[in-house]
mmCIF file of C-alpha atoms in Angstrom:
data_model
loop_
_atom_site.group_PDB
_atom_site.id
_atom_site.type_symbol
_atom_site.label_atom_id
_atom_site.label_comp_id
_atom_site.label_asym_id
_atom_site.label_seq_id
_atom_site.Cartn_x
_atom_site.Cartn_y
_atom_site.Cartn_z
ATOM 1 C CA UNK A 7 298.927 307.337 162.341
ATOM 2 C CA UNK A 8 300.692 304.309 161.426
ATOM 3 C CA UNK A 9 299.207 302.302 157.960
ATOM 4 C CA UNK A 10 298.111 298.854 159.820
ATOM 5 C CA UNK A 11 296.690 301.036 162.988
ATOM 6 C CA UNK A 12 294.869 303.485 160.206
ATOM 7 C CA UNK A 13 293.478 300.268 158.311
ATOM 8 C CA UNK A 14 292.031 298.537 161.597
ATOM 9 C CA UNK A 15 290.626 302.096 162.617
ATOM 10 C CA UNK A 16 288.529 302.298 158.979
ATOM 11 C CA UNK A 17 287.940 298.373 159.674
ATOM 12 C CA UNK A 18 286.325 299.569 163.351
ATOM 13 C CA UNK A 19 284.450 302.657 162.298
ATOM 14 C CA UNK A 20 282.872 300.745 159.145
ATOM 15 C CA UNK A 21 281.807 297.666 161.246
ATOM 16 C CA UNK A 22 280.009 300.280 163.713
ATOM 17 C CA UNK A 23 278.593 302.445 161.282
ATOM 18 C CA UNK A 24 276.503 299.141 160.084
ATOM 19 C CA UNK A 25 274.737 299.729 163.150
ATOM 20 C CA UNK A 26 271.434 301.455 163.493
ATOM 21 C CA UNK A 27 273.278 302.452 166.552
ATOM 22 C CA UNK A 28 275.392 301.837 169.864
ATOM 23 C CA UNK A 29 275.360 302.477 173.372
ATOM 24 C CA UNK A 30 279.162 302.532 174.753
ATOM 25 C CA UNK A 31 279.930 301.427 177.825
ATOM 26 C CA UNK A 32 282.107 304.581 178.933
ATOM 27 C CA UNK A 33 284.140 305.008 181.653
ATOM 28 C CA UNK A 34 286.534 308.188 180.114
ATOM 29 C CA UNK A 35 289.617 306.216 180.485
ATOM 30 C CA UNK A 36 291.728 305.869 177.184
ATOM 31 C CA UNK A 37 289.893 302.529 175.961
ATOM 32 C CA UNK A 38 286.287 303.487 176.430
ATOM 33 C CA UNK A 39 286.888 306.946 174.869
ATOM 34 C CA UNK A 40 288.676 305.821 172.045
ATOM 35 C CA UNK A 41 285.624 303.335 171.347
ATOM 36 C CA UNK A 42 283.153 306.416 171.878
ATOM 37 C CA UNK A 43 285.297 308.357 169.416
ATOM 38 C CA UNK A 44 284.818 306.015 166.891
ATOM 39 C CA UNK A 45 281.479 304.851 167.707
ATOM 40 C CA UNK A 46 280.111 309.107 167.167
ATOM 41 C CA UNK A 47 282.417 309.003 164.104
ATOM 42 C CA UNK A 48 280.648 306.526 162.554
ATOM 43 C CA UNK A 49 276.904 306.815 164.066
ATOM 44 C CA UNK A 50 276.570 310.374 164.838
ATOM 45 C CA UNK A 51 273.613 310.944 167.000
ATOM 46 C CA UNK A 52 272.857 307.211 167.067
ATOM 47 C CA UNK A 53 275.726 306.693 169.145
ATOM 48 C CA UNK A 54 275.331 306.962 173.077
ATOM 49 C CA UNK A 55 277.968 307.227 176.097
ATOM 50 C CA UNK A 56 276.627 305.494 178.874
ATOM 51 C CA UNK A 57 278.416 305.962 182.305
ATOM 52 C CA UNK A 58 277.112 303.688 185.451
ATOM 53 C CA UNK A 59 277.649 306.131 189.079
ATOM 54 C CA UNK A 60 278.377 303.477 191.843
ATOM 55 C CA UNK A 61 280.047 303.421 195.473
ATOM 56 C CA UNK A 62 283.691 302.240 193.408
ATOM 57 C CA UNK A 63 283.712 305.335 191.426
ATOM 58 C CA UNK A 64 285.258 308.291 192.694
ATOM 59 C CA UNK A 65 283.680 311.765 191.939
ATOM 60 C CA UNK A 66 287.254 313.081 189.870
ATOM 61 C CA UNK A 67 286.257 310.004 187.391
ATOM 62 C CA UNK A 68 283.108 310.928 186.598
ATOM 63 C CA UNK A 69 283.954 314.285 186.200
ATOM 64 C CA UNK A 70 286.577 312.912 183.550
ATOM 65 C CA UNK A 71 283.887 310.972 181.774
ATOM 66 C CA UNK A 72 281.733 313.891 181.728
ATOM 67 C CA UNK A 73 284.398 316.087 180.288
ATOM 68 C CA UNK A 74 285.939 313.651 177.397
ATOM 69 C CA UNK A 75 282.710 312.655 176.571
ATOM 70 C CA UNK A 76 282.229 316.677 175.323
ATOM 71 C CA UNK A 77 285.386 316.191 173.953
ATOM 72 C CA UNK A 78 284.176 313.776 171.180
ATOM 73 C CA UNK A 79 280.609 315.451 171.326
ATOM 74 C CA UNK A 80 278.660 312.376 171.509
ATOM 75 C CA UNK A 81 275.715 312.060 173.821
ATOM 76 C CA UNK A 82 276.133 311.317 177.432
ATOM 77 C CA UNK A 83 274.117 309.335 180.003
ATOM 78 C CA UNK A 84 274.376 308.035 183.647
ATOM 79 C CA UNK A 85 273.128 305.246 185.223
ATOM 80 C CA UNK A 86 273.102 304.700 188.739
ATOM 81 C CA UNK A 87 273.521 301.048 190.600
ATOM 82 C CA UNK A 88 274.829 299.950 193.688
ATOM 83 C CA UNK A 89 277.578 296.617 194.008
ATOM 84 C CA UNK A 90 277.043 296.723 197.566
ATOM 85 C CA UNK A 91 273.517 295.317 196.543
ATOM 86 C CA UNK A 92 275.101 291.845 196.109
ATOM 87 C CA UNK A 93 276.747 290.066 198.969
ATOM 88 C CA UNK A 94 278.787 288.163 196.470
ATOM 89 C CA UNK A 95 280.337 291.377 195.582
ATOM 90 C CA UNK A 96 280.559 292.644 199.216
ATOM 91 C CA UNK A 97 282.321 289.762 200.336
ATOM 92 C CA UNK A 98 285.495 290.341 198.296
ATOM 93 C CA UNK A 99 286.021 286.854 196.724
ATOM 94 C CA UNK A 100 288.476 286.083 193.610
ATOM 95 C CA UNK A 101 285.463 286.823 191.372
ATOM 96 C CA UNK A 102 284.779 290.047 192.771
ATOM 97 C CA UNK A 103 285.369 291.964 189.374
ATOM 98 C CA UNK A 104 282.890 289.297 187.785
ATOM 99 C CA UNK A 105 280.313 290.503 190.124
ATOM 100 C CA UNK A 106 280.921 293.936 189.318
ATOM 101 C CA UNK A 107 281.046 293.576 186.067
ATOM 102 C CA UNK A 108 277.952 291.552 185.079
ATOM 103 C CA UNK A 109 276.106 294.522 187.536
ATOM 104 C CA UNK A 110 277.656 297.100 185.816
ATOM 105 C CA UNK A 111 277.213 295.623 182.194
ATOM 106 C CA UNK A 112 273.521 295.071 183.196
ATOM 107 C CA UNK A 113 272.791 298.351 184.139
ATOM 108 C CA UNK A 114 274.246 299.365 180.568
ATOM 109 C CA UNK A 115 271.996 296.392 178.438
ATOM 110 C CA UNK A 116 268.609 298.036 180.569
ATOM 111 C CA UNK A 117 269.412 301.165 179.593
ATOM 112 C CA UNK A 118 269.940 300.832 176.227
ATOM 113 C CA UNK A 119 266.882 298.389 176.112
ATOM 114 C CA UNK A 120 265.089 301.879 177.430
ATOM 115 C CA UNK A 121 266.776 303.589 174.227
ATOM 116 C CA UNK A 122 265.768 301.167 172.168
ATOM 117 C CA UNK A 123 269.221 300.453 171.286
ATOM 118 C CA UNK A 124 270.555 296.858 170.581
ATOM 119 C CA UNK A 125 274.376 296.904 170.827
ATOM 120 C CA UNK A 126 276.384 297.051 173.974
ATOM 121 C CA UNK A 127 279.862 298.227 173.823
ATOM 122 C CA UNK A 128 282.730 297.757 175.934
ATOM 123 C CA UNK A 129 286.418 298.752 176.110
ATOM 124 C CA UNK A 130 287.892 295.293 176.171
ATOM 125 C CA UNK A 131 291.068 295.797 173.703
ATOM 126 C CA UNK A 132 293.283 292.945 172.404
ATOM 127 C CA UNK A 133 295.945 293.277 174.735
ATOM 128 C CA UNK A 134 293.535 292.276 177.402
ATOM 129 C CA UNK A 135 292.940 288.380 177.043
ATOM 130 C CA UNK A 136 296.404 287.987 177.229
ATOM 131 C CA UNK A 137 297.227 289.467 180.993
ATOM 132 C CA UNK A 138 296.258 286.751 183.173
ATOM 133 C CA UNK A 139 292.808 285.955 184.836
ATOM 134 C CA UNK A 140 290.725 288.716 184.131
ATOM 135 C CA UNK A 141 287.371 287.152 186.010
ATOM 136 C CA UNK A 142 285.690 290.422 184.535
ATOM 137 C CA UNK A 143 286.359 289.087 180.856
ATOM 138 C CA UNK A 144 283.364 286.288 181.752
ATOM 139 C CA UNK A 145 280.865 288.416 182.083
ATOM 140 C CA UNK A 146 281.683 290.622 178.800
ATOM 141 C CA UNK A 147 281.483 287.330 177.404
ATOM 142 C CA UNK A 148 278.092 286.053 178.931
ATOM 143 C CA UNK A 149 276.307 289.166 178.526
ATOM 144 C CA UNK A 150 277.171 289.323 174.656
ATOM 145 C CA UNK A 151 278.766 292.698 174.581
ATOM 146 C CA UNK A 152 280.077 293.681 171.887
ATOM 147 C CA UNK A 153 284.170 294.596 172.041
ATOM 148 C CA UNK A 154 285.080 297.070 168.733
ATOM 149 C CA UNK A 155 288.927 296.940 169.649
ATOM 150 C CA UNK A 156 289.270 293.268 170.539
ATOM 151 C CA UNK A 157 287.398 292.129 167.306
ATOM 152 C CA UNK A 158 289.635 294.115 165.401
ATOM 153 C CA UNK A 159 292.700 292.987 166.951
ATOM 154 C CA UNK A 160 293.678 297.157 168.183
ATOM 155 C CA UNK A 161 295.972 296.504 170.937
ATOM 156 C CA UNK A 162 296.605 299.112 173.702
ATOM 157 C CA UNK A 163 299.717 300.648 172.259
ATOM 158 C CA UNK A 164 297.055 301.260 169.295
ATOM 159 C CA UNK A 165 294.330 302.033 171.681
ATOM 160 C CA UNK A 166 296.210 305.720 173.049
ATOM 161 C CA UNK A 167 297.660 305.946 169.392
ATOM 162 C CA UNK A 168 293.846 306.312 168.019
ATOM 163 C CA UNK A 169 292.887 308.294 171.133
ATOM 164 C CA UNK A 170 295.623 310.649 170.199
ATOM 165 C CA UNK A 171 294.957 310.706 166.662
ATOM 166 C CA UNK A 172 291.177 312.086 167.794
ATOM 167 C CA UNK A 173 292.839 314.516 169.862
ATOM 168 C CA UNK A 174 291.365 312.977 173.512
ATOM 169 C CA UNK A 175 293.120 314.567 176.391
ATOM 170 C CA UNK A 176 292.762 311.052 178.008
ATOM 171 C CA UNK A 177 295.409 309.692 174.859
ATOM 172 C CA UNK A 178 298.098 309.274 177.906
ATOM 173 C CA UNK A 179 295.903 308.673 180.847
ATOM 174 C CA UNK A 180 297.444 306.053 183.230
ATOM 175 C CA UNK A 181 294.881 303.299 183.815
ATOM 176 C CA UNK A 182 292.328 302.756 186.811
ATOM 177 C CA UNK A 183 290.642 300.600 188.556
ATOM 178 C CA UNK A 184 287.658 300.895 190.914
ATOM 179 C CA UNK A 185 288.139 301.839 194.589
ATOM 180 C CA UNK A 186 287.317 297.771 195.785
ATOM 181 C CA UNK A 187 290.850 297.449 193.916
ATOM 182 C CA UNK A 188 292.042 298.389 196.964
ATOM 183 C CA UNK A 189 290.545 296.461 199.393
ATOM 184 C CA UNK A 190 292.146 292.926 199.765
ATOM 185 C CA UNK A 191 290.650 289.724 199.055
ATOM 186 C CA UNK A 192 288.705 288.627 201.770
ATOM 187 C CA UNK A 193 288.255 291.954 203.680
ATOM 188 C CA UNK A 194 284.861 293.083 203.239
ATOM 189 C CA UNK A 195 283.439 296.002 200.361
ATOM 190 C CA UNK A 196 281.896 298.153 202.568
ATOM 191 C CA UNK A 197 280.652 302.138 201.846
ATOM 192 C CA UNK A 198 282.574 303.226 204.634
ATOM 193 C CA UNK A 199 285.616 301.792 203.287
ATOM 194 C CA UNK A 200 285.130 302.747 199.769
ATOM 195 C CA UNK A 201 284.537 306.613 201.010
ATOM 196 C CA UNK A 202 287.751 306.927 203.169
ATOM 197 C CA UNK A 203 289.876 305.563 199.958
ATOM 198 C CA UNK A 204 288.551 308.202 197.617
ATOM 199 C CA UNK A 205 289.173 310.980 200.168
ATOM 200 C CA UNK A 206 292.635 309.660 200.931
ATOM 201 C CA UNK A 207 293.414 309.730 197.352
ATOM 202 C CA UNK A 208 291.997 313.240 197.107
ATOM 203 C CA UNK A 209 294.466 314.102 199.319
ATOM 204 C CA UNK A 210 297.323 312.850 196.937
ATOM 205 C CA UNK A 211 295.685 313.966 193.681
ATOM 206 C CA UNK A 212 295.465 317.440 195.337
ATOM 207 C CA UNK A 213 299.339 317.203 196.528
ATOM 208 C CA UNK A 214 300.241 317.003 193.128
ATOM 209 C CA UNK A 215 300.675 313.049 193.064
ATOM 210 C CA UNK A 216 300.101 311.603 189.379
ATOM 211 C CA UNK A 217 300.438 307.986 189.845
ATOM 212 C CA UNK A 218 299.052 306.510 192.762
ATOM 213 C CA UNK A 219 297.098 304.088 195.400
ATOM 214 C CA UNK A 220 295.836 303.734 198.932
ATOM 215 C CA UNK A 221 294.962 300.661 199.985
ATOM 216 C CA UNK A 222 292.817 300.175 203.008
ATOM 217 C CA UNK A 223 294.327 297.214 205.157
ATOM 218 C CA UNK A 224 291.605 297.212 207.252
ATOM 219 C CA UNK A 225 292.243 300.319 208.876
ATOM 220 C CA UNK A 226 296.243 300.573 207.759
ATOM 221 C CA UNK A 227 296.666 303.168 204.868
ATOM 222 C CA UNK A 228 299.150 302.034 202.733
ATOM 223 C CA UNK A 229 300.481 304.693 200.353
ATOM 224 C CA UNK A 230 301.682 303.737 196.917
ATOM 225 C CA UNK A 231 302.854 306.380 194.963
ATOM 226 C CA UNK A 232 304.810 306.117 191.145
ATOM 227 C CA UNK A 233 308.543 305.077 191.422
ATOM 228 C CA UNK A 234 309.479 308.978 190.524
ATOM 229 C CA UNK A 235 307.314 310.682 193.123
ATOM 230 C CA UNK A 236 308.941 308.179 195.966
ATOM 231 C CA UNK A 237 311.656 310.777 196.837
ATOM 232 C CA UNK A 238 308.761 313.504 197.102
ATOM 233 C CA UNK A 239 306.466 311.028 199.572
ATOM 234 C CA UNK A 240 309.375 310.305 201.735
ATOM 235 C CA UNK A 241 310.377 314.336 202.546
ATOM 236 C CA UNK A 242 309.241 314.426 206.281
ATOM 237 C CA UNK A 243 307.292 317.290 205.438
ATOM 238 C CA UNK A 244 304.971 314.946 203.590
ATOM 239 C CA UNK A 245 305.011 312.385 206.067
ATOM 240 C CA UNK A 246 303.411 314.486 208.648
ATOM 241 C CA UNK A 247 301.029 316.012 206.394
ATOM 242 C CA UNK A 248 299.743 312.442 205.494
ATOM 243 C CA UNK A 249 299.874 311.036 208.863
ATOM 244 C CA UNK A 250 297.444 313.926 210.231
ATOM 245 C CA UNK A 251 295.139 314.306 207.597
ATOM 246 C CA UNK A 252 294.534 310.700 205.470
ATOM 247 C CA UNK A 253 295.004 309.628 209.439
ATOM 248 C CA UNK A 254 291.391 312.087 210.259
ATOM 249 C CA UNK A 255 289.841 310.115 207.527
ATOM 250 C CA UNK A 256 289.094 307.360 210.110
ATOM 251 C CA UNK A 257 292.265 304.805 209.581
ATOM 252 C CA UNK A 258 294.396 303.738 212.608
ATOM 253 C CA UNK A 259 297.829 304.191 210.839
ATOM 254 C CA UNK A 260 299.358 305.268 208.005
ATOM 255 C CA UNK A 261 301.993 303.974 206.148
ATOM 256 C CA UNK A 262 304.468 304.419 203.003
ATOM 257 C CA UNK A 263 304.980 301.094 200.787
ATOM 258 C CA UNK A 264 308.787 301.377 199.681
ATOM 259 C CA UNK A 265 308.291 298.976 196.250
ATOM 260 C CA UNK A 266 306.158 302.029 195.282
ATOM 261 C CA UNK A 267 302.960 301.682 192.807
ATOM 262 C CA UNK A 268 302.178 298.259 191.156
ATOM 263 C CA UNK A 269 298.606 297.187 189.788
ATOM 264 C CA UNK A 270 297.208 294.338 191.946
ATOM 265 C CA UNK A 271 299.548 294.299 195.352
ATOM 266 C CA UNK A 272 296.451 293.625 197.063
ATOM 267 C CA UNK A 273 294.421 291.603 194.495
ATOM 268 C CA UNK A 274 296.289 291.062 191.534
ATOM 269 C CA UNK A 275 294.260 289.139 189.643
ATOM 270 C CA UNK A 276 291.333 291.691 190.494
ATOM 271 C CA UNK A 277 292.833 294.658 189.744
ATOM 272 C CA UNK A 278 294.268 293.231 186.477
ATOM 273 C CA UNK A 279 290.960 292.555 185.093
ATOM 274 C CA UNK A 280 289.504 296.338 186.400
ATOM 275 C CA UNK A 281 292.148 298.361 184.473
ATOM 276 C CA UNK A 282 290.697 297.495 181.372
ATOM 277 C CA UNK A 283 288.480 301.302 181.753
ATOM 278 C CA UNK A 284 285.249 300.030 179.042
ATOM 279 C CA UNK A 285 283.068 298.796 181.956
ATOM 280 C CA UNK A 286 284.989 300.223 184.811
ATOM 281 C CA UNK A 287 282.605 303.436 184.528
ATOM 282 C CA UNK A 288 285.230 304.001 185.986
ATOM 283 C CA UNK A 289 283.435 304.627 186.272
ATOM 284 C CA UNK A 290 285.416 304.582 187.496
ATOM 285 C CA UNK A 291 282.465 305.190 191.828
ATOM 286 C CA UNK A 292 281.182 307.483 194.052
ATOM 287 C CA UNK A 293 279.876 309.718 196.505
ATOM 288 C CA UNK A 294 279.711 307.217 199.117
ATOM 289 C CA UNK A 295 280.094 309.421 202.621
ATOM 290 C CA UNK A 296 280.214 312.951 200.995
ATOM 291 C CA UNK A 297 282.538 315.035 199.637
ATOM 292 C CA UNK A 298 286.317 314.367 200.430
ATOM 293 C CA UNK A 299 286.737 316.575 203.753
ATOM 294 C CA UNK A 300 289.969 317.560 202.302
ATOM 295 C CA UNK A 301 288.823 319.797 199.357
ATOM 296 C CA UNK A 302 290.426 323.006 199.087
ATOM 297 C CA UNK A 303 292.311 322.780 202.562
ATOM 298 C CA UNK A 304 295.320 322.519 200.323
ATOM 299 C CA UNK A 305 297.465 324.947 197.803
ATOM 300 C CA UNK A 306 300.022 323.351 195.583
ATOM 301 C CA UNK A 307 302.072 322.035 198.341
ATOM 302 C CA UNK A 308 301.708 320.312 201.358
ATOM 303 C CA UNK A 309 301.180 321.869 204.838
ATOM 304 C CA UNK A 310 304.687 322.430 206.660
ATOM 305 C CA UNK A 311 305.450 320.917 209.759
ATOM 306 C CA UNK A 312 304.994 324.230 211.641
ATOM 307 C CA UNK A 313 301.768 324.438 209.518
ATOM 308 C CA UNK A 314 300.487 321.363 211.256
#
C-alpha cells in the first residue's frame, strides 16, 4: 500500500476506534466493506454490519453481503423495509434515490438506536461529491451519517486499494445499483417489475455475463451487457435463448442495446447517486415474486437452438 493511502487508512481506523462503537451501513460492495474492514479493525466486537433486505435488492447481493461480511469477521445484521411503502418512491421521480435513501438510512439509525449504538456509517467515498447530482447524497447529509472515507479524503481508486490490502474478494467488484435503477423516470416502482428484473439478470449472471443490465421499458427488456461480452450476446444462439426465456418472465419483447453497458441510460442522475454501495444494501433488494424461475435450468452455456 502506497504511503499517503497507508497514512489516511491509520487516520480512518484511529478516528473510528474513538468510538465506543459503529454500526456500518453495509451493502458488500467494495465501499461499504472496506469501511466494515476498518470499522472491526479498529472496534472489534463494537463494530456492527448492518444490511437493510428490500424489494431493490436482489437475493445474489445479499448473499455477497453475507459472505464478505465473514470475510472481515465482524458481526452481521439485517433489517427489513419496504420502498414501495412510500408513493414518493413508487412514483419514480428525479429524487427517487433520496427517497430510498433516507428509508434505507432510517432503518439503519432504528436499529442501531435498538443496539444502543450512536454512529451511523455509510460508504460515501470522496470521489462521490464530485459525479454529478447524487439526490441520495441529501439524505446522508440530513440524517447525520457519518462517512469514514469522505472525511478522510480516500477516493475510490483508494477505496479497492484498501479493500485489497484487507484481502476482500469484493477489492475488484464492479459497482451496483438497486433494481429501480432500471426502471425509467416516470414509469412506476412496482414489485412486479422489480421481480422480473432480478430474474432476467439471473439469467445473464448464470450465462456467464460479468457486467451487465436489464432495463424494464415497461414491458421491453433491454439487454446491456459490458463492451467485451457484446460479441458473445449477439451469437444467435444467445439471442434465442434470451428471447424465450427473459421473454417467459412476463415482458412483451426483448431486445439487445448495441452502445452496450453504461451507468444511468435510463436515469442517469439516479443511478449515479445508487452506485455509491454504503447505503445501497445493496443491498443491494429482494425476494419480491420468488425465486428466479430460471435457477439451475442452465449449465455453463446457453441452450442451443435445437435445445430450444
Amino acid at each position: 500500500m502506497s504511503t499517503p493511502v497507508a497514512d489516511k487508512l491509520a487516520a480512518a481506523r484511529a478516528d473510528l476506534a474513538d468510538r465506543d462503537g459503529v454500526l456500518v451501513a453495509f451493502s458488500g460492495g467494495v465501499d461499504s466493506s472496506a469501511v466494515a474492514a476498518i470499522a472491526h479493525d479498529a472496534l472489534g466486537d463494537d463494530a456492527v454490519a448492518c444490511t437493510a433486505k428490500s424489494e431493490t435488492l436482489p437475493d445474489a447481493e445479499l448473499d455477497d453481503a453475507r459472505r464478505v461480511a465473514e470475510e472481515i469477521g465482524i458481526r452481521h445484521e439485517i433489517v427489513e423495509f419496504s420502498e414501495l411503502d412510500s408513493q414518493a418512491f413508487v412514483e419514480n421521480g428525479d429524487d427517487r434515490c433520496y427517497h430510498c435513501r433516507t428509508m434505507r438510512l432510517g432503518a439503519m439509525f432504528d436499529h442501531a438506536a435498538e443496539l444502543g449504538i450512536g454512529v451511523v456509517c455509510d460508504g460515501t467515498n470522496a470521489s462521490d461529491p464530485g459525479e454529478g447530482h447524487r439526490p441520495g447524497l441529501q439524505a446522508v447529509e440530513e440524517l447525520d451519517a457519518y462517512s469514514p472515507l469522505l472525511e478522510h479524503g480516500i477516493v475510490k481508486s483508494e477505496v479497492r486499494e484498501i479493500a485489497d490490502d484487507y484481502g476482500l474478494s469484493v477489492a475488484d467488484k464492479p459497482s451496483m445499483a438497486c433494481l429501480s435503477s432500471r426502471i425509467p423516470t416516470g414509469l412506476e416502482v412496482t414489485e412486479e417489475r422489480l421481480s422480473r428484473i432480478e430474474q432476467a439478470e439471473t439469467v445473464l449472471r448464470t450465462w456467464g455475463f460479468e457486467q451487465f443490465r436489464v432495463r424494464d421499458h415497461d414491458g421491453i427488456a433491454r439487454i446491456e451487457v459490458g463492451e467485451d461480452e457484446l460479441e458473445e450476446a449477439l451469437d444467435p444462439e444467445f439471442v434465442r435463448a434470451a428471447r424465450q426465456y427473459i421473454g417467459e418472465l412476463g415482458f412483451d419483447h426483448v431486445t439487445l442495446d448495441l452502445d452496450g453497458y453504461r451507468t444511468g441510460s435510463v436515469s442517469p442522475a439516479d443511478e449515479a447517486d445508487e452506485e455509491t454501495d454504503g447505503t445501497t444494501e445493496r443491498g443491494e433488494q429482494a425476494d419480491g415474486g420468488g425465486d428466479p424461475v430460471v435457477e439451475d435450468v442452465f449449465g455453463t452455456d446457453y441452450p442451443t437452438a435445437d435445445e430450444i
